[in-house]
Short mmCIF file of C-alpha atoms in Angstrom, two decimals:
data_model
loop_
_atom_site.label_atom_id
_atom_site.label_comp_id
_atom_site.label_asym_id
_atom_site.label_seq_id
_atom_site.Cartn_x
_atom_site.Cartn_y
_atom_site.Cartn_z
CA UNK A 146 45.80 -49.63 -70.62
CA UNK A 147 42.62 -47.71 -69.76
CA UNK A 148 41.21 -50.78 -68.07
CA UNK A 149 44.37 -51.09 -65.99
CA UNK A 150 44.17 -47.43 -64.88
CA UNK A 151 40.53 -47.88 -63.91
CA UNK A 152 41.45 -50.84 -61.75
CA UNK A 153 44.26 -48.88 -60.08
CA UNK A 154 41.93 -45.91 -59.33
CA UNK A 155 39.27 -48.26 -57.96
CA UNK A 156 41.79 -49.94 -55.69
CA UNK A 157 43.04 -46.57 -54.41
CA UNK A 158 39.47 -45.42 -53.74
CA UNK A 159 38.71 -48.62 -51.90
CA UNK A 160 41.86 -48.33 -49.84
CA UNK A 161 41.10 -44.66 -49.03
CA UNK A 162 37.56 -45.52 -48.02
CA UNK A 163 38.85 -48.40 -46.00
CA UNK A 164 41.38 -46.14 -44.33
CA UNK A 165 38.64 -43.65 -43.42
CA UNK A 166 36.38 -46.39 -42.10
CA UNK A 167 39.24 -47.88 -40.12
CA UNK A 168 40.11 -44.48 -38.62
CA UNK A 169 36.49 -43.94 -37.66
CA UNK A 170 36.50 -47.32 -35.97
CA UNK A 171 39.65 -46.46 -34.05
CA UNK A 172 38.22 -43.09 -32.96
CA UNK A 173 35.01 -44.73 -31.73
CA UNK A 174 37.03 -47.33 -29.90
CA UNK A 175 39.07 -44.60 -28.21
CA UNK A 176 35.87 -42.82 -27.17
CA UNK A 177 34.57 -46.07 -25.75
CA UNK A 178 37.82 -46.50 -23.84
CA UNK A 179 37.26 -43.05 -22.34
CA UNK A 180 33.75 -44.09 -21.34
CA UNK A 181 32.13 -41.64 -23.74
CA UNK A 182 29.07 -42.71 -25.71
CA UNK A 183 29.17 -41.90 -29.43
CA UNK A 184 26.17 -39.60 -29.87
CA UNK A 185 25.38 -36.07 -30.93
CA UNK A 186 24.45 -34.98 -27.43
CA UNK A 187 27.68 -36.25 -25.88
CA UNK A 188 29.63 -34.59 -28.69
CA UNK A 189 28.11 -31.21 -27.91
CA UNK A 190 28.45 -31.80 -24.17
CA UNK A 191 32.16 -32.61 -24.60
CA UNK A 192 32.65 -29.37 -26.54
CA UNK A 193 30.84 -27.37 -23.86
CA UNK A 194 33.01 -28.93 -21.15
CA UNK A 195 36.16 -28.07 -23.07
CA UNK A 196 37.13 -31.72 -23.59
CA UNK A 197 39.37 -31.14 -26.60
CA UNK A 198 40.52 -34.76 -26.89
CA UNK A 199 36.97 -36.08 -27.00
CA UNK A 200 35.84 -33.46 -29.52
CA UNK A 201 38.68 -34.31 -31.91
CA UNK A 202 37.87 -38.03 -31.59
CA UNK A 203 34.20 -37.36 -32.35
CA UNK A 204 35.23 -35.50 -35.51
CA UNK A 205 37.52 -38.38 -36.60
CA UNK A 206 34.68 -40.81 -35.89
CA UNK A 207 32.46 -38.98 -38.37
CA UNK A 208 29.98 -37.28 -36.06
CA UNK A 209 27.44 -34.89 -37.63
CA UNK A 210 29.29 -31.64 -37.01
CA UNK A 211 26.05 -29.60 -36.88
CA UNK A 212 24.20 -31.83 -34.44
CA UNK A 213 22.24 -29.95 -31.77
CA UNK A 214 22.74 -30.73 -28.10
CA UNK A 215 20.17 -30.84 -25.33
CA UNK A 216 21.03 -27.22 -24.54
CA UNK A 217 20.04 -26.10 -28.05
CA UNK A 218 23.67 -25.41 -29.01
CA UNK A 219 26.03 -26.94 -31.53
CA UNK A 220 29.61 -27.94 -30.76
CA UNK A 221 30.72 -24.77 -32.53
CA UNK A 222 28.75 -22.65 -30.05
CA UNK A 223 30.48 -24.44 -27.20
CA UNK A 224 33.96 -24.21 -28.69
CA UNK A 225 33.36 -20.50 -29.23
CA UNK A 226 32.50 -20.14 -25.55
CA UNK A 227 35.56 -22.01 -24.30
CA UNK A 228 37.76 -20.07 -26.70
CA UNK A 229 39.98 -23.06 -27.52
CA UNK A 230 41.25 -22.12 -30.96
CA UNK A 231 42.47 -25.63 -31.87
CA UNK A 232 39.07 -27.17 -31.20
CA UNK A 233 37.32 -24.28 -32.89
CA UNK A 234 39.49 -24.57 -35.99
CA UNK A 235 38.93 -28.33 -36.18
CA UNK A 236 35.15 -27.88 -36.08
CA UNK A 237 35.23 -25.06 -38.63
CA UNK A 238 37.24 -27.22 -41.04
CA UNK A 239 34.40 -29.74 -41.06
CA UNK A 240 32.05 -27.26 -42.75
CA UNK A 241 30.06 -26.52 -39.62
CA UNK A 242 27.30 -23.92 -39.85
CA UNK A 243 29.07 -20.82 -38.57
CA UNK A 244 25.80 -18.89 -38.35
CA UNK A 245 23.63 -21.53 -36.72
CA UNK A 246 21.20 -19.91 -34.27
CA UNK A 247 20.81 -21.60 -30.91
CA UNK A 248 17.47 -23.20 -30.14
CA UNK A 249 15.45 -22.91 -26.94
CA UNK A 250 15.04 -20.11 -24.41
CA UNK A 251 18.40 -20.22 -22.65
CA UNK A 252 20.43 -18.63 -25.44
CA UNK A 253 17.71 -17.49 -27.85
CA UNK A 254 18.91 -17.38 -31.47
CA UNK A 255 22.52 -16.80 -30.42
CA UNK A 256 25.14 -17.61 -33.04
CA UNK A 257 28.62 -18.96 -32.19
CA UNK A 258 29.92 -15.40 -32.67
CA UNK A 259 27.50 -14.13 -30.03
CA UNK A 260 28.78 -16.79 -27.63
CA UNK A 261 32.43 -15.94 -28.24
CA UNK A 262 31.76 -12.23 -27.69
CA UNK A 263 29.68 -12.90 -24.59
CA UNK A 264 32.54 -14.92 -23.08
CA UNK A 265 35.08 -12.33 -24.29
CA UNK A 266 37.12 -14.79 -26.37
CA UNK A 267 38.85 -12.39 -28.74
CA UNK A 268 40.80 -14.96 -30.78
CA UNK A 269 37.71 -17.10 -31.21
CA UNK A 270 35.87 -14.03 -32.50
CA UNK A 271 38.53 -13.46 -35.15
CA UNK A 272 38.44 -17.11 -36.26
CA UNK A 273 34.66 -17.06 -36.60
CA UNK A 274 34.71 -13.83 -38.58
CA UNK A 275 37.38 -15.25 -40.88
CA UNK A 276 35.08 -18.24 -41.41
CA UNK A 277 32.20 -16.01 -42.51
CA UNK A 278 30.27 -15.40 -39.30
CA UNK A 279 27.51 -12.81 -39.69
CA UNK A 280 28.81 -9.87 -37.68
CA UNK A 281 25.37 -8.22 -37.59
CA UNK A 282 23.24 -11.24 -36.70
CA UNK A 283 20.46 -9.89 -34.47
CA UNK A 284 18.87 -11.73 -31.55
CA UNK A 285 16.63 -10.76 -28.61
CA UNK A 286 19.87 -9.68 -26.91
CA UNK A 287 21.03 -7.70 -29.92
CA UNK A 288 23.98 -8.13 -32.26
CA UNK A 289 27.47 -9.25 -31.16
CA UNK A 290 28.34 -5.55 -30.87
CA UNK A 291 25.59 -5.14 -28.25
CA UNK A 292 27.14 -7.92 -26.18
CA UNK A 293 30.63 -6.42 -26.45
CA UNK A 294 29.22 -3.04 -25.40
CA UNK A 295 27.55 -4.58 -22.33
CA UNK A 296 30.89 -6.08 -21.37
CA UNK A 297 32.68 -2.73 -21.81
CA UNK A 298 35.26 -4.70 -23.80
CA UNK A 299 37.11 -2.00 -25.69
CA UNK A 300 39.30 -4.41 -27.66
CA UNK A 301 36.29 -6.48 -28.70
CA UNK A 302 34.30 -3.42 -29.71
CA UNK A 303 37.26 -2.17 -31.76
CA UNK A 304 37.63 -5.52 -33.52
CA UNK A 305 33.94 -5.75 -34.38
CA UNK A 306 33.73 -2.18 -35.69
CA UNK A 307 36.87 -2.64 -37.81
CA UNK A 308 35.36 -5.81 -39.25
CA UNK A 309 32.16 -4.04 -40.27
CA UNK A 310 29.78 -4.17 -37.31
CA UNK A 311 26.81 -1.84 -37.78
CA UNK A 312 26.96 0.77 -35.01
CA UNK A 313 23.49 2.10 -35.87
CA UNK A 314 21.61 -1.20 -35.62
CA UNK A 315 18.74 -1.40 -33.12
CA UNK A 316 17.37 -4.26 -31.06
CA UNK A 317 13.80 -5.52 -31.21
CA UNK A 318 12.60 -2.72 -28.87
CA UNK A 319 14.38 0.07 -30.71
CA UNK A 320 17.31 0.21 -28.32
CA UNK A 321 20.78 1.13 -29.57
CA UNK A 322 24.26 0.02 -28.60
CA UNK A 323 24.25 2.99 -26.21
CA UNK A 324 21.53 1.22 -24.22
CA UNK A 325 23.84 -1.78 -24.08
CA UNK A 326 26.74 0.41 -22.93
CA UNK A 327 24.49 1.88 -20.24
CA UNK A 328 23.96 -1.61 -18.83
CA UNK A 329 27.67 -2.19 -18.28
CA UNK A 330 29.71 -1.62 -15.15
CA UNK A 331 32.31 0.52 -16.94
CA UNK A 332 30.29 2.44 -19.53
CA UNK A 333 32.83 5.18 -20.08
CA UNK A 334 35.27 2.68 -21.62
CA UNK A 335 33.40 2.35 -24.91
CA UNK A 336 30.83 5.16 -24.98
CA UNK A 337 32.87 7.47 -27.21
CA UNK A 338 32.98 4.85 -29.97
CA UNK A 339 29.26 5.27 -30.40
CA UNK A 340 28.62 8.86 -29.34
CA UNK A 341 31.01 10.06 -32.02
CA UNK A 342 29.67 7.73 -34.72
CA UNK A 343 26.11 8.94 -35.10
CA UNK A 344 24.24 6.72 -32.63
CA UNK A 345 20.99 8.46 -31.60
CA UNK A 346 21.50 9.41 -27.96
CA UNK A 347 17.74 9.85 -27.46
CA UNK A 348 16.56 6.67 -29.18
CA UNK A 349 13.99 4.84 -27.08
CA UNK A 350 14.26 1.15 -26.34
CA UNK A 351 12.44 -1.20 -23.99
CA UNK A 352 9.61 0.56 -22.08
CA UNK A 353 10.49 3.77 -23.88
CA UNK A 354 13.79 4.19 -22.05
CA UNK A 355 16.60 6.26 -23.49
CA UNK A 356 20.21 5.35 -22.76
CA UNK A 357 20.12 7.94 -19.96
CA UNK A 358 17.15 6.20 -18.31
CA UNK A 359 18.93 2.86 -18.65
CA UNK A 360 22.15 4.16 -17.13
CA UNK A 361 20.29 5.49 -14.10
CA UNK A 362 18.20 2.33 -13.75
CA UNK A 363 21.35 0.24 -13.94
CA UNK A 364 22.73 2.03 -10.89
CA UNK A 365 19.99 0.44 -8.76
CA UNK A 366 21.71 -2.94 -8.91
CA UNK A 367 24.51 -1.81 -6.64
CA UNK A 368 27.17 -2.05 -9.33
CA UNK A 369 28.84 1.24 -8.47
CA UNK A 370 30.08 0.79 -4.94
CA UNK A 371 33.59 2.24 -5.16
CA UNK A 372 34.52 5.87 -5.62
CA UNK A 373 36.25 5.09 -8.92
CA UNK A 374 33.36 3.12 -10.41
CA UNK A 375 30.85 5.71 -9.25
CA UNK A 376 32.86 8.45 -10.95
CA UNK A 377 33.00 6.44 -14.17
CA UNK A 378 29.25 6.08 -14.03
CA UNK A 379 28.81 9.82 -13.56
CA UNK A 380 31.25 10.53 -16.39
CA UNK A 381 29.15 8.40 -18.71
CA UNK A 382 25.94 10.20 -17.72
CA UNK A 383 27.65 13.55 -18.22
CA UNK A 384 28.92 12.36 -21.61
CA UNK A 385 25.39 11.45 -22.66
CA UNK A 386 24.08 14.85 -21.59
CA UNK A 387 26.91 16.67 -23.35
CA UNK A 388 25.98 14.82 -26.53
CA UNK A 389 22.36 15.96 -26.33
CA UNK A 390 20.61 13.45 -24.09
CA UNK A 391 17.18 14.79 -23.09
CA UNK A 392 17.19 15.05 -19.29
CA UNK A 393 13.39 15.31 -19.30
CA UNK A 394 12.60 12.41 -21.64
CA UNK A 395 9.78 10.25 -20.31
CA UNK A 396 9.35 6.49 -20.51
CA UNK A 397 6.11 4.69 -21.32
CA UNK A 398 5.32 4.94 -17.59
CA UNK A 399 6.01 8.66 -17.61
CA UNK A 400 9.26 8.41 -15.65
CA UNK A 401 12.02 10.95 -16.19
CA UNK A 402 15.72 10.23 -15.63
CA UNK A 403 15.45 12.28 -12.42
CA UNK A 404 12.58 10.20 -11.04
CA UNK A 405 14.37 6.97 -11.92
CA UNK A 406 17.57 8.18 -10.30
CA UNK A 407 15.73 8.89 -7.04
CA UNK A 408 13.69 5.69 -7.20
CA UNK A 409 16.77 3.46 -7.47
CA UNK A 410 17.27 3.61 -3.67
CA UNK A 411 21.03 3.95 -4.19
CA UNK A 412 20.53 7.64 -3.45
CA UNK A 413 23.03 8.69 -6.06
CA UNK A 414 23.33 12.35 -5.13
CA UNK A 415 25.99 12.98 -7.77
CA UNK A 416 23.68 11.85 -10.56
CA UNK A 417 20.73 13.79 -9.14
CA UNK A 418 22.84 16.93 -8.78
CA UNK A 419 24.11 16.55 -12.35
CA UNK A 420 20.58 16.17 -13.73
CA UNK A 421 19.29 19.20 -11.82
CA UNK A 422 22.31 21.23 -12.91
CA UNK A 423 21.33 20.43 -16.50
CA UNK A 424 17.76 21.64 -15.96
CA UNK A 425 15.96 18.41 -15.18
CA UNK A 426 12.38 19.37 -14.31
CA UNK A 427 11.65 18.31 -10.69
CA UNK A 428 7.90 18.59 -11.21
CA UNK A 429 7.28 16.08 -14.00
CA UNK A 430 5.29 13.17 -12.58
CA UNK A 431 4.81 9.66 -13.86
CA UNK A 432 1.47 8.21 -14.98
CA UNK A 433 0.53 7.49 -11.36
CA UNK A 434 1.26 11.06 -10.35
CA UNK A 435 4.48 10.33 -8.47
CA UNK A 436 6.88 13.27 -8.56
CA UNK A 437 10.60 13.20 -7.80
CA UNK A 438 9.85 14.98 -4.50
CA UNK A 439 7.37 12.34 -3.39
CA UNK A 440 9.86 9.61 -4.33
CA UNK A 441 12.58 11.38 -2.33
CA UNK A 442 10.31 11.76 0.71
CA UNK A 443 9.45 8.07 0.58
CA UNK A 444 13.18 7.34 0.37
CA UNK A 445 13.70 9.39 3.51
CA UNK A 446 16.77 11.26 2.30
CA UNK A 447 16.69 14.82 3.59
CA UNK A 448 19.57 15.96 1.38
CA UNK A 449 17.79 14.92 -1.81
CA UNK A 450 14.55 16.53 -0.64
CA UNK A 451 16.44 19.77 -0.05
CA UNK A 452 18.11 19.55 -3.48
CA UNK A 453 14.73 19.17 -5.17
CA UNK A 454 13.15 22.02 -3.23
CA UNK A 455 16.08 24.28 -4.11
CA UNK A 456 15.53 23.32 -7.76
CA UNK A 457 11.89 24.43 -7.58
CA UNK A 458 10.04 21.23 -6.71
CA UNK A 459 6.44 21.98 -5.76
CA UNK A 460 5.12 20.72 -2.44
CA UNK A 461 1.55 20.21 -3.64
CA UNK A 462 1.98 17.43 -6.21
CA UNK A 463 -0.29 14.43 -5.58
CA UNK A 464 0.48 10.77 -6.16
CA UNK A 465 -2.74 8.78 -6.29
CA UNK A 466 -4.13 7.69 -2.96
CA UNK A 467 -0.85 8.53 -1.23
CA UNK A 468 -1.42 12.24 -1.73
CA UNK A 469 1.11 15.04 -1.42
CA UNK A 470 4.77 14.93 -0.31
CA UNK A 471 3.52 15.85 3.17
CA UNK A 472 1.21 12.82 3.10
CA UNK A 473 4.25 10.74 2.14
CA UNK A 474 6.21 12.14 5.09
CA UNK A 475 3.29 11.29 7.38
CA UNK A 476 3.19 7.81 5.92
CA UNK A 477 6.88 7.38 6.77
CA UNK A 478 6.64 9.20 10.09
CA UNK A 479 9.55 11.43 9.06
CA UNK A 480 9.34 14.49 11.28
CA UNK A 481 12.37 16.31 9.91
CA UNK A 482 11.20 16.12 6.31
CA UNK A 483 7.65 17.07 7.29
CA UNK A 484 8.88 20.16 9.10
CA UNK A 485 11.04 21.13 6.11
CA UNK A 486 8.06 20.76 3.76
CA UNK A 487 5.85 22.86 6.03
CA UNK A 488 8.47 25.59 6.14
CA UNK A 489 8.58 25.46 2.33
CA UNK A 490 4.86 26.05 2.00
CA UNK A 491 3.29 22.60 2.11
CA UNK A 492 -0.46 22.75 2.80
CA UNK A 493 -1.05 21.12 6.19
CA UNK A 494 -4.70 20.52 5.26
CA UNK A 495 -4.11 19.10 1.79
CA UNK A 496 -6.17 16.05 0.85
CA UNK A 497 -5.33 13.14 -1.43
CA UNK A 498 -6.88 12.76 -4.85
CA UNK A 499 -9.20 9.90 -4.18
CA UNK A 500 -10.80 9.84 -0.73
CA UNK A 501 -10.23 13.30 0.66
CA UNK A 502 -7.79 11.95 3.23
CA UNK A 503 -5.94 14.69 5.08
CA UNK A 504 -2.34 14.58 6.20
CA UNK A 505 -3.55 14.39 9.81
CA UNK A 506 -5.71 11.37 9.00
CA UNK A 507 -2.69 9.69 7.42
CA UNK A 508 -0.48 10.48 10.40
CA UNK A 509 -2.82 8.97 13.01
CA UNK A 510 -3.38 5.88 10.87
CA UNK A 511 0.30 4.98 10.59
CA UNK A 512 0.89 4.21 14.27
CA UNK A 513 4.68 4.49 14.19
CA UNK A 514 7.03 5.63 17.00
CA UNK A 515 6.79 9.24 15.83
CA UNK A 516 3.00 9.37 15.56
CA UNK A 517 2.38 11.52 18.64
CA UNK A 518 5.10 14.03 17.72
CA UNK A 519 3.98 14.07 14.11
CA UNK A 520 0.35 14.74 15.04
CA UNK A 521 1.47 17.48 17.40
CA UNK A 522 3.53 19.09 14.64
CA UNK A 523 0.59 19.11 12.23
CA UNK A 524 -1.77 20.54 14.83
CA UNK A 525 0.75 23.26 15.69
CA UNK A 526 0.78 24.17 11.98
CA UNK A 527 -2.99 24.50 11.90
CA UNK A 528 -4.22 21.08 10.82
CA UNK A 529 -8.03 20.85 11.02
CA UNK A 530 -8.62 18.39 13.85
CA UNK A 531 -12.19 17.70 12.71
CA UNK A 532 -11.65 17.47 8.95
CA UNK A 533 -13.52 14.54 7.39
CA UNK A 534 -12.42 12.33 4.54
CA UNK A 535 -14.71 11.06 1.79
CA UNK A 536 -16.23 8.51 4.18
CA UNK A 537 -16.88 11.14 6.81
CA UNK A 538 -14.18 9.87 9.14
CA UNK A 539 -12.28 12.35 11.30
CA UNK A 540 -8.71 12.02 12.58
CA UNK A 541 -10.16 10.93 15.95
CA UNK A 542 -11.98 8.00 14.34
CA UNK A 543 -8.81 7.04 12.46
CA UNK A 544 -6.90 7.15 15.76
CA UNK A 545 -8.79 4.07 17.01
CA UNK A 546 -5.71 1.92 16.36
CA UNK A 547 -3.26 4.45 17.73
CA UNK A 548 -1.91 4.92 21.24
CA UNK A 549 -3.92 6.64 23.98
CA UNK A 550 -1.72 9.79 24.07
CA UNK A 551 -2.62 10.46 20.41
CA UNK A 552 -6.33 10.20 21.23
CA UNK A 553 -5.86 12.53 24.19
CA UNK A 554 -3.87 15.00 22.07
CA UNK A 555 -6.60 15.19 19.41
CA UNK A 556 -9.32 15.72 22.02
CA UNK A 557 -7.24 18.37 23.78
CA UNK A 558 -7.03 20.22 20.46
CA UNK A 559 -10.79 20.22 19.97
CA UNK A 560 -11.60 16.88 18.31
CA UNK A 561 -15.37 16.25 18.43
CA UNK A 562 -15.88 13.09 20.53
CA UNK A 563 -19.46 12.75 19.27
CA UNK A 564 -18.87 13.11 15.56
CA UNK A 565 -20.38 10.54 13.20
CA UNK A 566 -19.29 9.32 9.78
CA UNK A 567 -21.39 9.16 6.61
CA UNK A 568 -22.68 5.75 7.66
CA UNK A 569 -24.05 7.14 10.90
CA UNK A 570 -21.37 5.48 13.05
CA UNK A 571 -20.14 7.35 16.10
CA UNK A 572 -16.62 7.71 17.47
CA UNK A 573 -17.41 5.25 20.26
CA UNK A 574 -18.80 2.77 17.73
CA UNK A 575 -15.47 2.81 15.92
CA UNK A 576 -13.58 2.33 19.20
CA UNK A 577 -15.84 -0.51 20.42
CA UNK A 578 -13.32 -3.28 19.81
CA UNK A 579 -10.24 -1.26 20.73
CA UNK A 580 -8.40 -0.58 24.00
CA UNK A 581 -10.70 0.07 26.97
CA UNK A 582 -8.60 2.97 28.29
CA UNK A 583 -9.36 5.02 25.19
CA UNK A 584 -13.09 4.24 25.47
CA UNK A 585 -13.12 5.24 29.14
CA UNK A 586 -11.27 8.42 28.30
CA UNK A 587 -13.70 9.35 25.50
CA UNK A 588 -16.70 8.68 27.74
CA UNK A 589 -15.13 10.88 30.41
CA UNK A 590 -15.00 13.61 27.77
CA UNK A 591 -18.69 13.26 27.01
CA UNK A 592 -18.66 10.72 24.18
CA UNK A 593 -21.84 8.68 23.72
CA UNK A 594 -23.24 6.13 21.32
#
């Protein structure tokens, strides 16, 4: 009797194995009919393209479920991205590695859960979590919660937090989920989840940026073009400040939120006004010496310059070789801002930090359409027409590339036509290869070699 039972079991096993082999053969034949090669790479590619029929045939044909495609992903990664729950369930049933980390540089160390969150596939996220996906798997882009925060996906954030996502986790640079929120286009949607759950509002991430720095930097990408989106952005910034964000925190480069806000070129006056209202210091400079006022002058926005001056910005801050805000105005040829600065106490004879270059020297060097008017303005305010820089060059020497009226204006205001620089070179020597009219004019005024 025992021998008979053994024979029966053996026959059943053989028939089952035969059935499986036969089914695999049929699946491979069907793939061949579809013109699809049976290989790991084509399996993953089919999953990434959302070819459900092909994926299910590959599984029936006995493909290695954890094979890695040319893109460094598994089929589970791809199914998670497409969000097709039938395909995803079929792959999960085959004991696929739910926490496999993608290879390569395109999606560095991303798990299938990361991919589902990134593509905002809520049902796929739930399936993966039910299958044991690591909700706190960290990558160079952060945990799945970081990705949901960047997407401003309130439903996704809620799901992840309810399922145990760590709201206090940090990325490799020390950044928090608030940094991720600050990178989104609708930050106010999910900010409260984190601000009310103990996330450090002043934690520093990449380059020493706080979430406030990141929010203001993010605005430079032109994401807030409508009135509604701009207001949401401002609401988020205000929310950060109300929860203790340091408006004078500095990055590794010494930049404050105020300086970053001005530097973005979006000229976000609402953000700047909000920062100043909350006592942002307009005189903190970065490591190069650039102050918010210098940045505003370079941006050419009179309204922002006025806001900073009203908030106590000093007119004598120096930024490297560029010099003071008045130097910056001369560099840009901005008459209106220059006049405003002069009325607010800017030193018309200030020099830069490195070569002793005066504002007048800078103005004559720029050769822009406003040069003559700008030079006239400075001279009217008492600029020293014969001041020398560190090389001994006067404004007249620097005017060699300017227009004749500028040369004539300087001479009419007392410029020495026979001055020499520290190298012993005369004014005429500097003009030797320039326009002949200027040379003739200088000679007529007594200039000599």
